[in-house]
Amino acid sequence: MFTSHVDADCAGPPECDARPAGSELALSPGMGVAVYSGLVGALLLCVILVLCVAVLAYRHRCRHLHGDITDSSSALTAAFHPGNYKPPRQDNPHLLQPSAPPDLTASAGTFRGPLFSMQQAVHDSPHKIPMTMSPLLDPLPNLKIKVYNSSTLSSATELPGDARSLTDGEILRLKCTGTLARDRDPHAGHTLSREPGLSTSATLGHLGGRLTIPNTGVSLLVPSGTIPQGKFYEMYLIINKWEKTTLPSEGSQTVLTPVVSCGPTGMLLNRPVVLTLPHCAQLDTPTPDWTLTLKTQTHQGAWEEVLTVGEETLSSPCYLQLEEESCHVLMEQLGTYGLVGQSCPPQPACKRLQLALFGPRAPCLSLDYTLRIYCIHDTAHALKEVMDLERSLGGVLLEEPKPLLFKDSYHNLRLSVHDVPHGHWRSKLLAKYQEIPFYHIWSGSQRPLHCAFSLERGSLAVSQLTCKICVRQVEGEGQIFQLHTDIQETLPPHSPIPSGGCCLPSSQVGPYAFRLPASIRQKICTSLDAPSARGCDWRLLAHSLGFDRYLNYFATKPSPTGVLLDLWEACHQGDADLVSLAGALEEMGKSEVLVVMTTEVDC
């Protein structure tokens, strides 16, 4: 009985187990192999992850080093290869310091053609070149390169003498200045996607020059000394298309000139430039009937008044010289400008308009025949715009454009067709006449305005068309077109060439841009700049030339005579002689200057 009691007690609780202490850690051979295999696998996975992270970090570091280390000579050449150029990072400027500067003179000496400008590179490449202000653009010491002008006169392909010793960084800036300025310009899109025939540009320096948009009457005169010595700018001049810009008119104001942008904006000017704009204000009335205001467009697109003609003060930043068909603006800040006008009570003002009649290009193979009559401003630019539009539509000018004075009287413009041969033609217009609303014409905000008259001939055998087209302002002036045309003729009856400086090149650089030689100009300035007790100084010259409306503007300039001569150059850009200036000097009694002027010009 005793033995069985002991066995029962030991079989109950675990602590009474007969196995030695620690025997629970002992494993079977199969379980040990599994544990050690798991530990080895985990260790190998950790090693693989560490190696992957190290490889990725190494590749990332190498890629940044490759982007930072750029040779300066390859960077300069990359400016003319937009497809391959990558801008360097700016967070590691020390990596851009080469151990020895590259020799750029060797490659420059073998170049025989004009270098591409940055603007042309942007046009030729579908991608815009990203620019940077990193130390790559800083000039390297003692490196000189010979450069060639990208767009100048045909008689001068090399830049002036002060451009022959530029450092490589300055050469890159010379090609990039215009682009960098346009990147800050609100009209950069117009500059990079310029319309053919509505823009021009040239690289100008200290010697100055002239930009002209042919057949438009728009030009920009940059006098010698305007741009600081050693600086060069790719200057541009653009006529803004009406559908791509807001207009400066408001209320009862009317736009009188094309809206023009010149730049680059923000550039430093040592003396005023002269912007010439054609206008359509009728000015030959005995009493002043216009209040004329020059406006400029801000970077935000809003329009601000610059000055009102006749209300100038010493703080006025511009001077406006008004002529019969154009105005000349002396200004020291480039930007976007336009001239607006408003009737000055009690006399209503008048705008000069043109009426242009167009028809389909012959021969006409359809029974339908459409006549289009345009009502446009009486400026060369407006006529050129309509001619280009009709050329794209297949139309031709059937008659010479006719002038029309449009009065600020709130009356519409009425157009009608009369005397159509009823036996052979019939008018498809149900009403007796058409009208263009007064405000559409007066505001100048909708161009080009036209009316169309659809006619139908009885058969294809009918080729002669005779009719009368009447255009007049209600209770105002009018014009009549007596049309007689053969719609089967292969050549148009009339193809006038618009006026407005069509014979002038689009850009002139240096002395070639000015009528007055520099030596004669200097003698005139020396003789007239100093005030004279007898009044025979620059003030009398201003009076003789008709530039004396506000003399205080010229009096604030270091050389009043020089600014007057700049204005004279802009007003007489189409003249081939110096008759008007010589006559003014003769009236002043400046015979010594006149003799020198005559002698040097004859030579």
PDB file of C-alpha atoms in Angstrom, residues 181-415:
ATOM      1  CA  ALA A 181      14.775  90.330 -70.949  1.00  0.00           C
ATOM      2  CA  ARG A 182      11.825  88.806 -72.787  1.00  0.00           C
ATOM      3  CA  ASP A 183      11.461  86.167 -70.071  1.00  0.00           C
ATOM      4  CA  ARG A 184      10.685  89.072 -67.731  1.00  0.00           C
ATOM      5  CA  ASP A 185       8.601  90.868 -70.359  1.00  0.00           C
ATOM      6  CA  PRO A 186       4.798  90.452 -70.330  1.00  0.00           C
ATOM      7  CA  HIS A 187       4.941  90.379 -74.148  1.00  0.00           C
ATOM      8  CA  ALA A 188       7.485  87.592 -74.346  1.00  0.00           C
ATOM      9  CA  GLY A 189       5.039  85.389 -76.236  1.00  0.00           C
ATOM     10  CA  HIS A 190       4.720  87.994 -78.975  1.00  0.00           C
ATOM     11  CA  THR A 191       8.485  88.222 -79.245  1.00  0.00           C
ATOM     12  CA  LEU A 192       9.143  84.501 -79.540  1.00  0.00           C
ATOM     13  CA  SER A 193       6.230  83.885 -81.914  1.00  0.00           C
ATOM     14  CA  ARG A 194       6.385  87.011 -84.017  1.00  0.00           C
ATOM     15  CA  GLU A 195       4.021  87.519 -86.930  1.00  0.00           C
ATOM     16  CA  PRO A 196       5.749  87.907 -90.312  1.00  0.00           C
ATOM     17  CA  GLY A 197       5.654  91.513 -91.452  1.00  0.00           C
ATOM     18  CA  LEU A 198       4.636  92.815 -88.012  1.00  0.00           C
ATOM     19  CA  SER A 199       7.973  92.727 -86.188  1.00  0.00           C
ATOM     20  CA  THR A 200      11.682  93.308 -86.518  1.00  0.00           C
ATOM     21  CA  SER A 201      14.763  93.036 -84.303  1.00  0.00           C
ATOM     22  CA  ALA A 202      18.490  93.798 -84.324  1.00  0.00           C
ATOM     23  CA  THR A 203      21.465  93.614 -81.981  1.00  0.00           C
ATOM     24  CA  LEU A 204      22.404  97.215 -81.137  1.00  0.00           C
ATOM     25  CA  GLY A 205      25.268  98.677 -79.156  1.00  0.00           C
ATOM     26  CA  HIS A 206      26.725 102.078 -78.286  1.00  0.00           C
ATOM     27  CA  LEU A 207      26.606 103.280 -81.921  1.00  0.00           C
ATOM     28  CA  GLY A 208      22.804 102.942 -82.007  1.00  0.00           C
ATOM     29  CA  GLY A 209      20.608 102.181 -85.001  1.00  0.00           C
ATOM     30  CA  ARG A 210      17.060 102.138 -86.320  1.00  0.00           C
ATOM     31  CA  LEU A 211      14.365  99.444 -86.363  1.00  0.00           C
ATOM     32  CA  THR A 212      11.673  99.734 -89.043  1.00  0.00           C
ATOM     33  CA  ILE A 213       8.687  97.508 -89.825  1.00  0.00           C
ATOM     34  CA  PRO A 214       8.282  97.943 -93.614  1.00  0.00           C
ATOM     35  CA  ASN A 215       4.957  99.124 -95.058  1.00  0.00           C
ATOM     36  CA  THR A 216       3.575 100.098 -91.652  1.00  0.00           C
ATOM     37  CA  GLY A 217       5.049 103.497 -90.739  1.00  0.00           C
ATOM     38  CA  VAL A 218       6.266 102.097 -87.386  1.00  0.00           C
ATOM     39  CA  SER A 219       9.924 102.594 -86.431  1.00  0.00           C
ATOM     40  CA  LEU A 220      12.243 102.965 -83.433  1.00  0.00           C
ATOM     41  CA  LEU A 221      15.283 105.265 -83.562  1.00  0.00           C
ATOM     42  CA  VAL A 222      18.063 104.444 -81.077  1.00  0.00           C
ATOM     43  CA  PRO A 223      20.513 107.398 -81.161  1.00  0.00           C
ATOM     44  CA  SER A 224      24.242 106.929 -80.804  1.00  0.00           C
ATOM     45  CA  GLY A 225      25.200 106.859 -77.130  1.00  0.00           C
ATOM     46  CA  THR A 226      21.795 105.606 -75.956  1.00  0.00           C
ATOM     47  CA  ILE A 227      23.189 102.188 -74.989  1.00  0.00           C
ATOM     48  CA  PRO A 228      26.134 102.289 -72.538  1.00  0.00           C
ATOM     49  CA  GLN A 229      29.602 101.631 -73.908  1.00  0.00           C
ATOM     50  CA  GLY A 230      30.350  97.915 -74.096  1.00  0.00           C
ATOM     51  CA  LYS A 231      26.713  96.850 -73.738  1.00  0.00           C
ATOM     52  CA  PHE A 232      24.706  95.143 -76.479  1.00  0.00           C
ATOM     53  CA  TYR A 233      20.987  94.403 -76.596  1.00  0.00           C
ATOM     54  CA  GLU A 234      18.856  92.399 -78.978  1.00  0.00           C
ATOM     55  CA  MET A 235      16.164  95.049 -79.412  1.00  0.00           C
ATOM     56  CA  TYR A 236      12.788  94.304 -80.947  1.00  0.00           C
ATOM     57  CA  LEU A 237       9.782  96.184 -82.309  1.00  0.00           C
ATOM     58  CA  ILE A 238       6.368  94.473 -82.587  1.00  0.00           C
ATOM     59  CA  ILE A 239       2.932  95.567 -83.771  1.00  0.00           C
ATOM     60  CA  ASN A 240       0.449  93.775 -81.521  1.00  0.00           C
ATOM     61  CA  LYS A 241      -2.415  92.096 -83.362  1.00  0.00           C
ATOM     62  CA  TRP A 242      -5.812  93.277 -82.208  1.00  0.00           C
ATOM     63  CA  GLU A 243      -7.110  89.832 -81.303  1.00  0.00           C
ATOM     64  CA  LYS A 244      -4.065  89.176 -79.090  1.00  0.00           C
ATOM     65  CA  THR A 245      -4.018  92.305 -76.952  1.00  0.00           C
ATOM     66  CA  THR A 246      -6.303  94.547 -74.949  1.00  0.00           C
ATOM     67  CA  LEU A 247      -6.806  98.096 -76.187  1.00  0.00           C
ATOM     68  CA  PRO A 248      -6.116 101.298 -74.253  1.00  0.00           C
ATOM     69  CA  SER A 249      -9.454 103.024 -75.031  1.00  0.00           C
ATOM     70  CA  GLU A 250     -12.185 103.518 -72.467  1.00  0.00           C
ATOM     71  CA  GLY A 251     -15.452 105.424 -72.444  1.00  0.00           C
ATOM     72  CA  SER A 252     -15.633 107.774 -75.441  1.00  0.00           C
ATOM     73  CA  GLN A 253     -11.923 107.415 -76.267  1.00  0.00           C
ATOM     74  CA  THR A 254     -10.798 106.046 -79.600  1.00  0.00           C
ATOM     75  CA  VAL A 255      -7.600 104.226 -80.566  1.00  0.00           C
ATOM     76  CA  LEU A 256      -5.652 106.262 -83.130  1.00  0.00           C
ATOM     77  CA  THR A 257      -2.463 104.226 -83.611  1.00  0.00           C
ATOM     78  CA  PRO A 258      -1.439 100.575 -83.675  1.00  0.00           C
ATOM     79  CA  VAL A 259      -0.458  99.173 -80.279  1.00  0.00           C
ATOM     80  CA  VAL A 260       3.317  98.682 -80.433  1.00  0.00           C
ATOM     81  CA  SER A 261       5.759  96.894 -78.110  1.00  0.00           C
ATOM     82  CA  CYS A 262       9.483  97.719 -78.072  1.00  0.00           C
ATOM     83  CA  GLY A 263      12.123  96.224 -75.853  1.00  0.00           C
ATOM     84  CA  PRO A 264      13.717  94.611 -74.018  1.00  0.00           C
ATOM     85  CA  THR A 265      11.902  96.371 -71.201  1.00  0.00           C
ATOM     86  CA  GLY A 266      13.897  97.507 -68.215  1.00  0.00           C
ATOM     87  CA  MET A 267      17.131  98.131 -70.133  1.00  0.00           C
ATOM     88  CA  LEU A 268      19.303 101.097 -69.171  1.00  0.00           C
ATOM     89  CA  LEU A 269      19.143 104.032 -71.613  1.00  0.00           C
ATOM     90  CA  ASN A 270      21.523 106.986 -71.487  1.00  0.00           C
ATOM     91  CA  ARG A 271      19.320 109.183 -73.689  1.00  0.00           C
ATOM     92  CA  PRO A 272      15.789 109.075 -75.137  1.00  0.00           C
ATOM     93  CA  VAL A 273      14.836 106.848 -78.062  1.00  0.00           C
ATOM     94  CA  VAL A 274      12.205 107.924 -80.612  1.00  0.00           C
ATOM     95  CA  LEU A 275       9.202 105.696 -81.326  1.00  0.00           C
ATOM     96  CA  THR A 276       7.290 106.630 -84.498  1.00  0.00           C
ATOM     97  CA  LEU A 277       3.633 105.621 -84.830  1.00  0.00           C
ATOM     98  CA  PRO A 278       1.167 106.380 -87.639  1.00  0.00           C
ATOM     99  CA  HIS A 279      -2.150 107.868 -86.486  1.00  0.00           C
ATOM    100  CA  CYS A 280      -5.559 108.544 -88.063  1.00  0.00           C
ATOM    101  CA  ALA A 281      -6.623 111.724 -86.236  1.00  0.00           C
ATOM    102  CA  GLN A 282      -7.789 114.579 -88.461  1.00  0.00           C
ATOM    103  CA  LEU A 283      -5.739 117.597 -87.311  1.00  0.00           C
ATOM    104  CA  ASP A 284      -6.146 120.262 -89.998  1.00  0.00           C
ATOM    105  CA  THR A 285      -9.029 122.091 -88.300  1.00  0.00           C
ATOM    106  CA  PRO A 286      -8.457 125.696 -87.167  1.00  0.00           C
ATOM    107  CA  THR A 287      -9.440 124.933 -83.562  1.00  0.00           C
ATOM    108  CA  PRO A 288      -8.139 122.028 -81.462  1.00  0.00           C
ATOM    109  CA  ASP A 289     -10.797 119.305 -81.324  1.00  0.00           C
ATOM    110  CA  TRP A 290      -8.753 116.418 -79.907  1.00  0.00           C
ATOM    111  CA  THR A 291      -7.569 115.534 -76.428  1.00  0.00           C
ATOM    112  CA  LEU A 292      -4.710 113.152 -77.165  1.00  0.00           C
ATOM    113  CA  THR A 293      -3.270 110.826 -74.532  1.00  0.00           C
ATOM    114  CA  LEU A 294      -0.311 108.462 -74.721  1.00  0.00           C
ATOM    115  CA  LYS A 295      -0.850 105.239 -72.766  1.00  0.00           C
ATOM    116  CA  THR A 296       1.419 102.383 -71.748  1.00  0.00           C
ATOM    117  CA  GLN A 297       0.607  98.842 -70.643  1.00  0.00           C
ATOM    118  CA  THR A 298       1.845  97.596 -67.278  1.00  0.00           C
ATOM    119  CA  HIS A 299       3.208  94.114 -66.552  1.00  0.00           C
ATOM    120  CA  GLN A 300      -0.229  93.192 -65.190  1.00  0.00           C
ATOM    121  CA  GLY A 301      -1.884  94.112 -68.501  1.00  0.00           C
ATOM    122  CA  ALA A 302      -3.592  97.314 -67.303  1.00  0.00           C
ATOM    123  CA  TRP A 303      -3.261 100.596 -69.216  1.00  0.00           C
ATOM    124  CA  GLU A 304      -1.869 103.750 -67.609  1.00  0.00           C
ATOM    125  CA  GLU A 305      -1.686 107.324 -68.904  1.00  0.00           C
ATOM    126  CA  VAL A 306       1.829 108.544 -69.656  1.00  0.00           C
ATOM    127  CA  LEU A 307       1.032 112.082 -70.771  1.00  0.00           C
ATOM    128  CA  THR A 308      -1.701 114.203 -72.330  1.00  0.00           C
ATOM    129  CA  VAL A 309      -0.575 116.414 -75.204  1.00  0.00           C
ATOM    130  CA  GLY A 310      -0.538 120.039 -74.065  1.00  0.00           C
ATOM    131  CA  GLU A 311      -0.506 119.154 -70.360  1.00  0.00           C
ATOM    132  CA  GLU A 312       3.165 118.185 -69.947  1.00  0.00           C
ATOM    133  CA  THR A 313       5.057 118.997 -66.766  1.00  0.00           C
ATOM    134  CA  LEU A 314       8.656 118.604 -65.639  1.00  0.00           C
ATOM    135  CA  SER A 315       7.737 115.173 -64.283  1.00  0.00           C
ATOM    136  CA  SER A 316       6.415 113.948 -67.669  1.00  0.00           C
ATOM    137  CA  PRO A 317       8.625 111.014 -68.746  1.00  0.00           C
ATOM    138  CA  CYS A 318       7.998 111.518 -72.494  1.00  0.00           C
ATOM    139  CA  TYR A 319       7.645 114.139 -75.187  1.00  0.00           C
ATOM    140  CA  LEU A 320       5.206 113.657 -78.076  1.00  0.00           C
ATOM    141  CA  GLN A 321       5.703 115.432 -81.392  1.00  0.00           C
ATOM    142  CA  LEU A 322       2.503 115.352 -83.424  1.00  0.00           C
ATOM    143  CA  GLU A 323       2.514 115.545 -87.226  1.00  0.00           C
ATOM    144  CA  GLU A 324      -0.278 115.286 -89.771  1.00  0.00           C
ATOM    145  CA  GLU A 325      -0.107 111.486 -90.232  1.00  0.00           C
ATOM    146  CA  SER A 326       2.286 110.264 -87.525  1.00  0.00           C
ATOM    147  CA  CYS A 327       3.497 110.985 -84.018  1.00  0.00           C
ATOM    148  CA  HIS A 328       7.011 110.690 -82.587  1.00  0.00           C
ATOM    149  CA  VAL A 329       7.484 109.782 -78.928  1.00  0.00           C
ATOM    150  CA  LEU A 330      10.728 110.644 -77.145  1.00  0.00           C
ATOM    151  CA  MET A 331      10.985 108.233 -74.209  1.00  0.00           C
ATOM    152  CA  GLU A 332      13.528 106.625 -71.918  1.00  0.00           C
ATOM    153  CA  GLN A 333      11.519 103.526 -70.921  1.00  0.00           C
ATOM    154  CA  LEU A 334      10.731 100.800 -73.444  1.00  0.00           C
ATOM    155  CA  GLY A 335       7.421  98.961 -73.289  1.00  0.00           C
ATOM    156  CA  THR A 336       3.995  98.808 -74.957  1.00  0.00           C
ATOM    157  CA  TYR A 337       2.443 102.074 -76.132  1.00  0.00           C
ATOM    158  CA  GLY A 338      -0.622 103.362 -77.953  1.00  0.00           C
ATOM    159  CA  LEU A 339      -2.168 106.771 -78.655  1.00  0.00           C
ATOM    160  CA  VAL A 340      -5.844 107.394 -77.880  1.00  0.00           C
ATOM    161  CA  GLY A 341      -8.002 110.461 -78.459  1.00  0.00           C
ATOM    162  CA  GLN A 342     -11.219 112.038 -77.304  1.00  0.00           C
ATOM    163  CA  SER A 343     -13.321 114.869 -78.728  1.00  0.00           C
ATOM    164  CA  CYS A 344     -12.682 118.237 -77.145  1.00  0.00           C
ATOM    165  CA  PRO A 345     -16.040 120.058 -76.777  1.00  0.00           C
ATOM    166  CA  PRO A 346     -17.787 121.774 -78.396  1.00  0.00           C
ATOM    167  CA  GLN A 347     -16.291 120.691 -81.728  1.00  0.00           C
ATOM    168  CA  PRO A 348     -16.603 116.932 -82.498  1.00  0.00           C
ATOM    169  CA  ALA A 349     -13.378 115.316 -83.645  1.00  0.00           C
ATOM    170  CA  CYS A 350     -12.955 113.298 -86.855  1.00  0.00           C
ATOM    171  CA  LYS A 351     -10.995 110.145 -87.628  1.00  0.00           C
ATOM    172  CA  ARG A 352      -9.460 109.512 -91.024  1.00  0.00           C
ATOM    173  CA  LEU A 353     -10.708 106.199 -92.398  1.00  0.00           C
ATOM    174  CA  GLN A 354     -10.100 104.225 -95.586  1.00  0.00           C
ATOM    175  CA  LEU A 355     -12.691 102.289 -97.562  1.00  0.00           C
ATOM    176  CA  ALA A 356     -11.256  99.311 -99.461  1.00  0.00           C
ATOM    177  CA  LEU A 357     -13.316  97.242-101.932  1.00  0.00           C
ATOM    178  CA  PHE A 358     -12.343  93.598-102.549  1.00  0.00           C
ATOM    179  CA  GLY A 359     -13.710  90.833-104.741  1.00  0.00           C
ATOM    180  CA  PRO A 360     -12.805  87.214-105.615  1.00  0.00           C
ATOM    181  CA  ARG A 361      -9.659  86.598-107.616  1.00  0.00           C
ATOM    182  CA  ALA A 362     -10.451  86.095-111.312  1.00  0.00           C
ATOM    183  CA  PRO A 363     -11.453  84.016-113.097  1.00  0.00           C
ATOM    184  CA  CYS A 364     -14.678  83.419-111.145  1.00  0.00           C
ATOM    185  CA  LEU A 365     -16.166  79.987-111.935  1.00  0.00           C
ATOM    186  CA  SER A 366     -19.222  80.265-109.701  1.00  0.00           C
ATOM    187  CA  LEU A 367     -22.530  81.984-110.226  1.00  0.00           C
ATOM    188  CA  ASP A 368     -22.150  83.705-106.841  1.00  0.00           C
ATOM    189  CA  TYR A 369     -19.942  86.776-106.556  1.00  0.00           C
ATOM    190  CA  THR A 370     -19.234  88.477-103.200  1.00  0.00           C
ATOM    191  CA  LEU A 371     -18.024  92.046-102.696  1.00  0.00           C
ATOM    192  CA  ARG A 372     -16.398  93.011 -99.388  1.00  0.00           C
ATOM    193  CA  ILE A 373     -15.984  96.637 -98.280  1.00  0.00           C
ATOM    194  CA  TYR A 374     -13.596  97.252 -95.391  1.00  0.00           C
ATOM    195  CA  CYS A 375     -13.687 100.300 -93.136  1.00  0.00           C
ATOM    196  CA  ILE A 376     -10.196 100.727 -91.655  1.00  0.00           C
ATOM    197  CA  HIS A 377      -7.961 103.416 -90.175  1.00  0.00           C
ATOM    198  CA  ASP A 378      -6.184 105.608 -92.681  1.00  0.00           C
ATOM    199  CA  THR A 379      -2.731 104.232 -91.869  1.00  0.00           C
ATOM    200  CA  ALA A 380      -0.312 102.130 -93.871  1.00  0.00           C
ATOM    201  CA  HIS A 381      -0.384  99.411 -91.215  1.00  0.00           C
ATOM    202  CA  ALA A 382      -4.187  99.020 -91.363  1.00  0.00           C
ATOM    203  CA  LEU A 383      -4.206  98.732 -95.160  1.00  0.00           C
ATOM    204  CA  LYS A 384      -1.353  96.219 -95.084  1.00  0.00           C
ATOM    205  CA  GLU A 385      -3.253  94.133 -92.521  1.00  0.00           C
ATOM    206  CA  VAL A 386      -6.347  93.960 -94.741  1.00  0.00           C
ATOM    207  CA  MET A 387      -4.297  93.266 -97.877  1.00  0.00           C
ATOM    208  CA  ASP A 388      -2.623  90.326 -96.139  1.00  0.00           C
ATOM    209  CA  LEU A 389      -5.987  89.030 -94.900  1.00  0.00           C
ATOM    210  CA  GLU A 390      -7.599  89.202 -98.334  1.00  0.00           C
ATOM    211  CA  ARG A 391      -4.570  87.582 -99.934  1.00  0.00           C
ATOM    212  CA  SER A 392      -5.107  84.566 -97.667  1.00  0.00           C
ATOM    213  CA  LEU A 393      -8.811  84.511 -98.615  1.00  0.00           C
ATOM    214  CA  GLY A 394      -8.128  84.718-102.336  1.00  0.00           C
ATOM    215  CA  GLY A 395      -9.436  88.276-102.733  1.00  0.00           C
ATOM    216  CA  VAL A 396      -8.078  91.206-104.743  1.00  0.00           C
ATOM    217  CA  LEU A 397      -8.458  94.964-104.458  1.00  0.00           C
ATOM    218  CA  LEU A 398     -10.912  96.120-107.122  1.00  0.00           C
ATOM    219  CA  GLU A 399     -10.584  99.906-106.690  1.00  0.00           C
ATOM    220  CA  GLU A 400      -8.175 102.348-105.116  1.00  0.00           C
ATOM    221  CA  PRO A 401      -8.998 102.856-101.401  1.00  0.00           C
ATOM    222  CA  LYS A 402     -11.062 105.978-100.748  1.00  0.00           C
ATOM    223  CA  PRO A 403     -10.740 108.285 -97.710  1.00  0.00           C
ATOM    224  CA  LEU A 404     -13.613 109.028 -95.367  1.00  0.00           C
ATOM    225  CA  LEU A 405     -13.836 111.430 -92.419  1.00  0.00           C
ATOM    226  CA  PHE A 406     -15.751 109.722 -89.613  1.00  0.00           C
ATOM    227  CA  LYS A 407     -17.185 112.195 -87.105  1.00  0.00           C
ATOM    228  CA  ASP A 408     -17.759 111.673 -83.395  1.00  0.00           C
ATOM    229  CA  SER A 409     -21.513 112.125 -83.845  1.00  0.00           C
ATOM    230  CA  TYR A 410     -22.871 108.724 -82.693  1.00  0.00           C
ATOM    231  CA  HIS A 411     -24.196 107.965 -86.198  1.00  0.00           C
ATOM    232  CA  ASN A 412     -23.620 104.585 -87.877  1.00  0.00           C
ATOM    233  CA  LEU A 413     -21.867 103.900 -91.159  1.00  0.00           C
ATOM    234  CA  ARG A 414     -24.349 102.873 -93.883  1.00  0.00           C
ATOM    235  CA  LEU A 415     -23.434 100.794 -96.964  1.00  0.00           C
TER     236      LEU A 415
END
